[in-house]
Amino acid sequence: MTAKALSPLSPGDTIGILGSGQLGRMLAMAAAQLGLQTHIYCPERGPALDVSAFHTCAGYDDDAALAGFAASVRRVTYEFENVPAHTAEFLAARAPVHPNPRALTTAQDRLHEKTFINSLGIATAPFAPVDGIDDLRAAVARFGLPAILKTRRMGYDGKGQAMIRPGDDLGEVLAQFGGQRAILEGFVPFTREISVIAARGEDGAFAAFDLNENEHANHILSVTRAPADVSPQSAQNAIAMAHRIADALDYVGVLAVEMFLVIDSSGERLIVNEIAPRVHNSGHWTIDGAETSQFEQHIRAIAGWPLGAPTIRGRVEMRNLIGAEVDGWRALLAEPGMHVHLYGKHEAREGRKMGHVTRVWPQAFSGKAP
Ligand code: AMP
C-alpha cells in the first residue's frame, strides 16, 4: 500500500500502536486530543495502557492476535525500532504501517543504516563490518584507535558497544560480543551531540523542529536544550539531511536523526550517527515548548492530516527523570514554570526513564510594533 493511495482518518478512528512504554503513552494522549482512539499492542503491560481505550497483550509472533489487531485499526505505528521484521511485514499486508517496514529495517541494522546514509551523500563516521577477528584487525588498522565496536542490531542507550583504546586486546573485546555481528566505527571527535526531529506527511509535506543539543549521562539522554548552539548554516544543513533521509525512505511520521557536530580548524561539520524511526526522547520538549508536539505531529502525519507548525516557543530545556530522580516530583511541581511529566511506571529501577521536566523561557518580543 503506498502512502499516496490512502484516505485520511476521521476523528473517532483508531490508530494501532506497537509498544506500551512512555512513547506509546504520549502518542495515545496526543491522539486523544485530536479525537482519535488508540489500540496498544504489546507483549507486556506498560504505561501506555493507562491512557488507551483498547489493548491486546500478545507476542509479536502471534499471527492470530496481530491479524485481529490489524483489522481493528486504520493505521499501525510503533514506539520502538526493534519491531521484528516478520511483525512489520505481516501487519503491512493488512493495514498501512507508518513508518514503512523499509524505514524500520534500515534503522535496525547499523551496517545497512550507515550504508544508506552514505548513499545519500551524507557523512557518517567511517565504518566497516566486523564478523570476526580478522575483520576487526583490518578495521582497526584502517581507522586507528580509539574506535567503537557496536553490535549491528538491538543496540540502544550505549548497550552493545565497546570503546577500543590503544593497548586493548582485540580478541577479548570481540569475545564480549558473543559472536554477534558488529561494525567498527572510527571515533568522531565531536564538540556537541545534536538531533533533528522532523515529520513527513502522507502527502510528502515536511516540517522540522529546531535542532536539539543533547547531553548524556551513563549513555542515557540526560538533558536536551533547544535551539542547539550551532551556526545557522549547520542548522539548515542538518534539517536538509533529515529531509533527504525522510524522502529517500518515503517516510511517514516523525523521525529523529542523531548527529555529531565537529568543530575544528576547517569550521563546523555534521556527521550522522543514527536514525530513530519514531518519536524521540530529545523531542519531548515539544509538548510544552513548540506550537505542535512531536507526538501530535506524528499522529497528524500518519492520519493523513496536515502537519502542525513546529515553531519553538522560546528557549527550552528538558531533563529526564531517571530512576530515583523521580522521587523529587513534589519539589519539581512546586517550581514555577516547571512542566512535570510522569510516566506512571510503578518501579523506579536504576537507569529507567520515569518522567521528564521541561522549562520554556519565552522569546522576548523582537518584531516591529504594529
Ligand atoms: P549510539 O548507540 O550509536 O547512539 O552511541 C551512543 C553514544 O556513544 C553516542 O551518543 C556518542 O556519545 C557515543 N558515540 C557513538 N558512536 C561514536 C563515534 N563513532 N565516535 C564518538 N563517539 C561515539
Coordinates of C-alpha atoms and ligand atoms in Angstrom, one line a residue:
M1 CA 0.0 0.0 0.0
T2 CA 1.6 3.3 -0.9
A3 CA 1.1 6.3 1.3
K4 CA -0.4 8.3 -1.6
A5 CA -3.3 5.9 -2.1
L6 CA -4.6 6.1 1.5
S7 CA -7.7 8.0 2.6
P8 CA -7.2 10.2 5.6
L9 CA -8.6 9.2 9.0
S10 CA -11.6 10.9 10.5
P11 CA -12.0 11.8 14.2
G12 CA -13.2 8.7 16.0
D13 CA -11.0 6.3 14.0
T14 CA -8.5 4.1 15.7
I15 CA -4.7 4.0 15.4
G16 CA -2.8 0.9 16.4
I17 CA 0.5 1.4 18.3
L18 CA 3.1 -1.4 18.9
G19 CA 4.6 -1.0 22.3
S20 CA 3.3 0.1 25.7
G21 CA 6.0 2.4 27.0
Q22 CA 6.1 6.1 27.6
L23 CA 6.4 7.0 23.9
G24 CA 3.2 5.0 23.2
R25 CA 1.6 6.7 26.1
M26 CA 2.4 10.2 24.9
L27 CA 1.3 9.2 21.3
A28 CA -2.0 7.9 22.7
M29 CA -2.5 11.2 24.7
A30 CA -1.9 13.2 21.5
A31 CA -4.3 11.1 19.5
A32 CA -7.0 11.6 22.1
Q33 CA -6.5 15.3 21.9
L34 CA -7.4 15.0 18.2
G35 CA -10.4 12.9 18.8
L36 CA -8.7 9.6 17.7
Q37 CA -8.7 6.4 19.7
T38 CA -5.7 4.1 20.1
H39 CA -5.2 0.4 20.3
I40 CA -1.9 -0.7 22.0
Y41 CA -0.4 -4.0 21.1
C42 CA 2.3 -5.2 23.5
P43 CA 3.7 -8.4 24.9
E44 CA 3.8 -6.8 28.4
R45 CA 1.6 -4.3 30.2
G46 CA 3.1 -0.8 30.3
P47 CA 2.2 2.9 31.0
A48 CA 0.5 3.4 27.6
L49 CA -2.3 1.1 28.6
D50 CA -3.5 3.7 31.3
V51 CA -4.4 6.1 28.5
S52 CA -5.6 4.0 25.6
A53 CA -9.2 2.7 25.0
F54 CA -8.1 -0.7 23.6
H55 CA -5.2 -3.1 24.0
T56 CA -4.0 -6.5 23.0
C57 CA -1.4 -8.2 25.2
A58 CA 0.2 -10.8 23.0
G59 CA 3.6 -11.7 21.5
Y60 CA 5.0 -10.1 18.3
D61 CA 4.9 -13.6 16.7
D62 CA 1.3 -14.3 17.5
D63 CA -0.2 -14.1 14.0
A64 CA -3.8 -14.5 15.1
A65 CA -3.6 -11.7 17.6
L66 CA -1.7 -9.5 15.1
A67 CA -4.4 -10.1 12.5
G68 CA -7.2 -9.2 14.9
F69 CA -5.3 -6.0 15.9
A70 CA -4.7 -5.0 12.2
A71 CA -8.4 -5.5 11.5
S72 CA -9.4 -3.1 14.3
V73 CA -7.3 -0.1 13.3
R74 CA -6.9 2.2 10.3
R75 CA -3.1 2.8 10.7
V76 CA -0.4 1.0 12.5
T77 CA 2.6 2.7 14.1
Y78 CA 5.2 1.8 16.7
E79 CA 7.1 3.4 19.5
F80 CA 10.3 1.4 19.2
E81 CA 12.6 0.4 16.3
N82 CA 13.2 -3.2 17.2
V83 CA 9.8 -4.4 15.9
P84 CA 10.6 -7.8 14.4
A85 CA 10.7 -7.7 10.6
H86 CA 8.0 -10.5 10.4
T87 CA 5.6 -8.5 12.6
A88 CA 6.0 -5.4 10.4
E89 CA 5.6 -7.3 7.2
F90 CA 2.6 -9.3 8.5
L91 CA 0.8 -6.1 9.6
A92 CA 1.8 -4.1 6.5
A93 CA -0.1 -6.7 4.4
R94 CA -3.3 -6.0 6.4
A95 CA -3.1 -2.3 7.3
P96 CA -0.9 0.7 6.4
V97 CA 2.1 0.7 8.7
H98 CA 3.8 4.1 9.2
P99 CA 6.8 4.5 9.1
N100 CA 7.0 1.7 6.5
P101 CA 8.9 -1.5 7.1
R102 CA 11.8 -0.4 4.9
A103 CA 12.5 2.5 7.3
L104 CA 12.4 0.1 10.1
T105 CA 14.8 -2.5 8.6
T106 CA 17.1 0.3 7.5
A107 CA 17.3 1.7 11.0
Q108 CA 17.6 -1.7 12.7
D109 CA 20.9 -2.7 11.3
R110 CA 23.8 -0.2 11.8
L111 CA 25.6 -1.5 8.7
H112 CA 22.5 -1.0 6.4
E113 CA 21.8 2.3 8.1
K114 CA 25.2 3.8 7.6
T115 CA 25.5 2.5 4.0
F116 CA 22.1 4.0 3.2
I117 CA 23.0 7.4 4.7
N118 CA 26.3 7.5 2.8
S119 CA 24.4 6.6 -0.4
L120 CA 22.6 9.9 0.0
G121 CA 25.9 11.8 0.1
I122 CA 25.6 12.3 3.9
A123 CA 28.7 11.7 6.1
T124 CA 28.8 9.2 8.9
A125 CA 31.8 8.0 11.0
P126 CA 34.0 5.7 8.9
F127 CA 32.7 2.1 9.5
A128 CA 33.4 -1.5 8.5
P129 CA 31.5 -4.7 9.1
V130 CA 33.1 -7.0 11.7
D131 CA 32.2 -10.7 11.5
G132 CA 35.4 -12.0 13.1
I133 CA 38.8 -11.1 14.5
D134 CA 40.4 -10.7 11.0
D135 CA 37.8 -8.1 10.1
L136 CA 38.4 -6.3 13.4
R137 CA 42.1 -6.2 13.0
A138 CA 41.8 -4.9 9.4
A139 CA 39.3 -2.2 10.5
V140 CA 41.5 -1.1 13.4
A141 CA 44.4 -0.8 11.0
R142 CA 42.3 1.4 8.8
F143 CA 40.6 3.7 11.3
G144 CA 43.2 3.7 14.1
L145 CA 42.3 3.9 17.8
P146 CA 40.3 4.8 19.7
A147 CA 37.4 3.3 17.8
I148 CA 34.0 1.9 18.8
L149 CA 32.7 -1.6 18.2
K150 CA 28.9 -1.8 18.1
T151 CA 26.6 -4.7 17.5
R152 CA 24.8 -4.3 14.2
R153 CA 21.4 -4.9 15.8
M154 CA 19.5 -4.2 19.0
G155 CA 21.9 -1.6 20.5
Y156 CA 20.4 1.4 22.4
D157 CA 21.5 3.7 25.3
G158 CA 25.1 2.6 24.8
K159 CA 24.2 -1.2 25.1
G160 CA 26.0 -3.5 22.7
Q161 CA 29.0 -1.2 22.3
A162 CA 32.6 -1.1 23.4
M163 CA 35.2 1.6 23.1
I164 CA 38.6 0.1 22.0
R165 CA 41.6 2.0 23.2
P166 CA 45.3 1.6 22.3
G167 CA 46.7 -1.4 24.0
D168 CA 43.3 -3.2 24.4
D169 CA 43.3 -6.9 23.5
L170 CA 41.1 -7.1 20.3
G171 CA 40.3 -10.8 20.9
E172 CA 39.0 -10.0 24.4
V173 CA 36.9 -7.1 23.2
L174 CA 35.3 -9.2 20.5
A175 CA 34.7 -12.1 22.9
Q176 CA 32.3 -9.8 24.8
F177 CA 30.1 -9.6 21.7
G178 CA 29.5 -13.4 21.9
G179 CA 29.6 -13.9 18.1
Q180 CA 27.1 -11.1 17.3
R181 CA 27.7 -9.4 14.0
A182 CA 29.1 -5.9 14.6
I183 CA 30.6 -2.9 13.0
L184 CA 33.7 -0.9 13.9
E185 CA 33.3 2.9 13.8
G186 CA 36.1 5.4 13.7
F187 CA 36.0 7.7 16.7
V188 CA 34.4 11.1 15.9
P189 CA 36.0 13.9 18.0
F190 CA 32.7 15.8 18.3
T191 CA 32.1 19.0 20.1
R192 CA 28.4 18.5 20.6
E193 CA 25.7 15.9 20.0
I194 CA 22.6 17.2 18.3
S195 CA 19.5 15.7 16.9
V196 CA 16.9 16.8 14.4
I197 CA 13.2 15.8 14.9
A198 CA 11.2 16.1 11.8
A199 CA 8.0 14.8 10.3
R200 CA 6.9 13.8 6.8
G201 CA 3.2 13.5 6.0
E202 CA 1.4 11.0 3.7
D203 CA 1.4 13.8 1.1
G204 CA 5.2 14.3 1.3
A205 CA 4.9 17.5 3.4
F206 CA 7.9 18.0 5.7
A207 CA 8.4 20.0 8.9
A208 CA 11.3 20.1 11.3
F209 CA 11.6 21.3 14.8
D210 CA 14.5 23.5 15.9
L211 CA 17.7 21.5 16.5
N212 CA 18.3 19.8 19.8
E213 CA 21.6 19.7 21.7
N214 CA 21.8 16.6 23.8
E215 CA 23.8 15.7 26.9
H216 CA 24.1 12.1 28.0
A217 CA 25.0 10.6 31.4
N218 CA 25.9 6.9 31.6
H219 CA 24.9 6.6 27.9
I220 CA 21.4 7.7 28.7
L221 CA 20.0 11.1 27.5
S222 CA 20.0 13.4 30.4
V223 CA 19.4 17.0 29.1
T224 CA 18.1 18.4 25.8
R225 CA 18.4 22.1 25.0
A226 CA 16.8 23.8 22.0
P227 CA 17.6 25.6 19.9
A228 CA 21.0 24.0 19.7
D229 CA 24.1 26.2 19.8
V230 CA 25.1 25.7 16.1
S231 CA 25.6 28.1 13.3
P232 CA 22.5 28.9 11.2
Q233 CA 24.3 27.2 8.2
S234 CA 24.7 23.9 10.2
A235 CA 21.1 24.1 11.4
Q236 CA 20.0 24.4 7.8
N237 CA 22.3 21.6 6.7
A238 CA 21.1 19.3 9.5
I239 CA 17.4 19.8 8.6
A240 CA 18.2 19.3 4.9
M241 CA 19.9 16.0 5.7
A242 CA 16.8 14.8 7.7
H243 CA 14.6 15.9 4.8
R244 CA 16.7 13.9 2.3
I245 CA 16.6 10.8 4.5
A246 CA 12.8 11.1 5.0
D247 CA 12.2 11.5 1.3
A248 CA 14.5 8.6 0.3
L249 CA 12.7 6.3 2.7
D250 CA 9.2 7.5 1.6
Y251 CA 8.9 8.1 5.3
V252 CA 5.6 8.9 7.0
G253 CA 5.6 10.1 10.6
V254 CA 8.2 11.6 13.0
L255 CA 11.8 10.6 12.7
A256 CA 14.9 11.6 14.7
V257 CA 18.3 11.9 13.2
E258 CA 21.2 11.9 15.7
M259 CA 24.3 13.8 14.6
F260 CA 27.7 14.8 15.8
L261 CA 28.8 18.4 15.4
V262 CA 32.5 18.6 14.8
I263 CA 34.2 22.0 15.2
D264 CA 37.8 22.2 14.0
S265 CA 40.1 24.5 12.1
S266 CA 38.1 24.0 8.9
G267 CA 34.8 25.1 10.7
E268 CA 31.7 23.2 11.6
R269 CA 30.8 19.7 10.2
L270 CA 27.9 17.4 10.8
I271 CA 28.2 13.7 10.9
V272 CA 25.1 11.5 11.2
N273 CA 25.2 8.9 13.9
E274 CA 21.9 7.2 13.6
I275 CA 18.2 7.4 12.6
A276 CA 15.4 6.6 15.0
P277 CA 12.3 5.8 13.0
R278 CA 9.9 7.1 15.7
V279 CA 9.3 9.9 18.2
H280 CA 12.4 10.5 20.3
N281 CA 13.4 11.4 23.8
S282 CA 15.2 14.6 22.6
G283 CA 11.8 15.8 21.2
H284 CA 9.9 15.6 24.5
W285 CA 10.3 19.4 25.0
T286 CA 8.0 20.0 22.1
I287 CA 5.0 19.1 24.3
D288 CA 5.4 22.3 26.2
G289 CA 7.9 24.3 24.0
A290 CA 6.5 24.1 20.5
E291 CA 3.3 25.0 18.7
T292 CA 2.8 21.3 17.9
S293 CA 4.3 18.5 19.9
Q294 CA 6.3 15.7 18.2
F295 CA 3.6 13.3 19.4
E296 CA 0.7 15.3 17.8
Q297 CA 2.9 15.8 14.7
H298 CA 3.3 12.0 14.4
I299 CA -0.4 11.4 14.8
R300 CA -1.2 14.1 12.2
A301 CA 1.3 12.6 9.8
I302 CA 0.1 9.0 10.0
A303 CA -3.5 10.1 9.9
G304 CA -3.0 11.8 6.6
W305 CA -3.7 15.1 8.2
P306 CA -1.9 18.5 7.7
L307 CA 1.2 18.8 9.7
G308 CA 1.2 21.4 12.5
A309 CA 3.6 24.3 12.9
P310 CA 6.9 23.2 14.6
T311 CA 7.6 26.7 15.8
I312 CA 9.6 26.8 19.1
R313 CA 8.1 29.0 21.9
G314 CA 11.4 30.3 23.2
R315 CA 14.5 28.7 24.7
V316 CA 13.8 25.3 26.1
E317 CA 15.4 22.8 28.4
M318 CA 14.2 19.2 29.0
R319 CA 15.6 17.0 31.7
N320 CA 14.9 13.3 32.1
L321 CA 14.0 11.9 35.5
I322 CA 15.9 8.7 35.6
G323 CA 15.4 6.1 38.3
A324 CA 15.2 7.6 41.8
E325 CA 15.3 11.1 40.4
V326 CA 11.6 10.8 40.0
D327 CA 11.3 10.9 43.8
G328 CA 11.8 14.6 43.7
W329 CA 8.5 15.1 41.8
R330 CA 6.8 17.1 44.6
A331 CA 9.5 19.7 44.7
L332 CA 9.5 19.9 40.9
L333 CA 5.8 20.5 40.9
A334 CA 6.3 23.4 43.2
E335 CA 8.8 25.2 40.9
P336 CA 7.1 27.9 38.9
G337 CA 7.4 27.3 35.2
M338 CA 8.4 23.7 35.5
H339 CA 6.3 21.3 33.3
V340 CA 6.3 17.9 35.0
H341 CA 5.6 14.7 33.1
L342 CA 5.4 11.4 35.0
Y343 CA 5.1 8.2 33.0
G344 CA 3.1 6.2 35.6
K345 CA 5.7 3.4 35.9
H346 CA 5.4 1.6 39.2
E347 CA 9.0 0.7 39.9
A348 CA 11.9 3.3 39.7
R349 CA 14.6 0.9 38.7
E350 CA 18.1 2.3 38.1
G351 CA 18.6 3.7 34.6
R352 CA 14.8 3.6 33.9
K353 CA 13.2 6.7 32.3
M354 CA 10.4 7.6 34.8
G355 CA 9.4 11.0 33.6
H356 CA 10.8 14.3 32.4
V357 CA 10.6 18.0 33.1
T358 CA 10.6 20.9 30.7
R359 CA 11.2 24.6 31.2
V360 CA 10.5 27.2 28.5
W361 CA 11.9 30.7 28.6
P362 CA 9.7 32.7 26.2
Q363 CA 11.3 34.6 23.4
A364 CA 11.3 38.3 24.1
F365 CA 9.1 40.1 21.5
S366 CA 11.5 41.2 18.8
G367 CA 9.2 42.2 15.9
K368 CA 8.3 45.7 15.0
A369 CA 5.5 47.3 16.9
P370 CA 2.2 47.2 15.0
Ligands
AMP1 P1 24.8 5.1 19.7 O1 24.3 3.9 20.4 O2 25.3 4.9 18.3 O3 23.8 6.3 19.7 O4 26.0 5.7 20.6 C1 25.9 6.1 21.9 C2 26.8 7.2 22.3 O5 28.2 6.8 22.1 C3 26.7 8.4 21.3 O6 25.6 9.3 21.8 C4 28.1 9.1 21.5 O7 28.2 9.8 22.7 C5 29.0 7.9 21.5 N1 29.5 7.5 20.2 C6 28.8 6.6 19.4 N2 29.5 6.5 18.2 C7 30.6 7.3 18.3 C8 31.7 7.6 17.4 N3 31.8 7.0 16.2 N4 32.6 8.5 17.8 C9 32.5 9.1 19.0 N5 31.5 8.8 19.9 C10 30.5 8.0 19.5

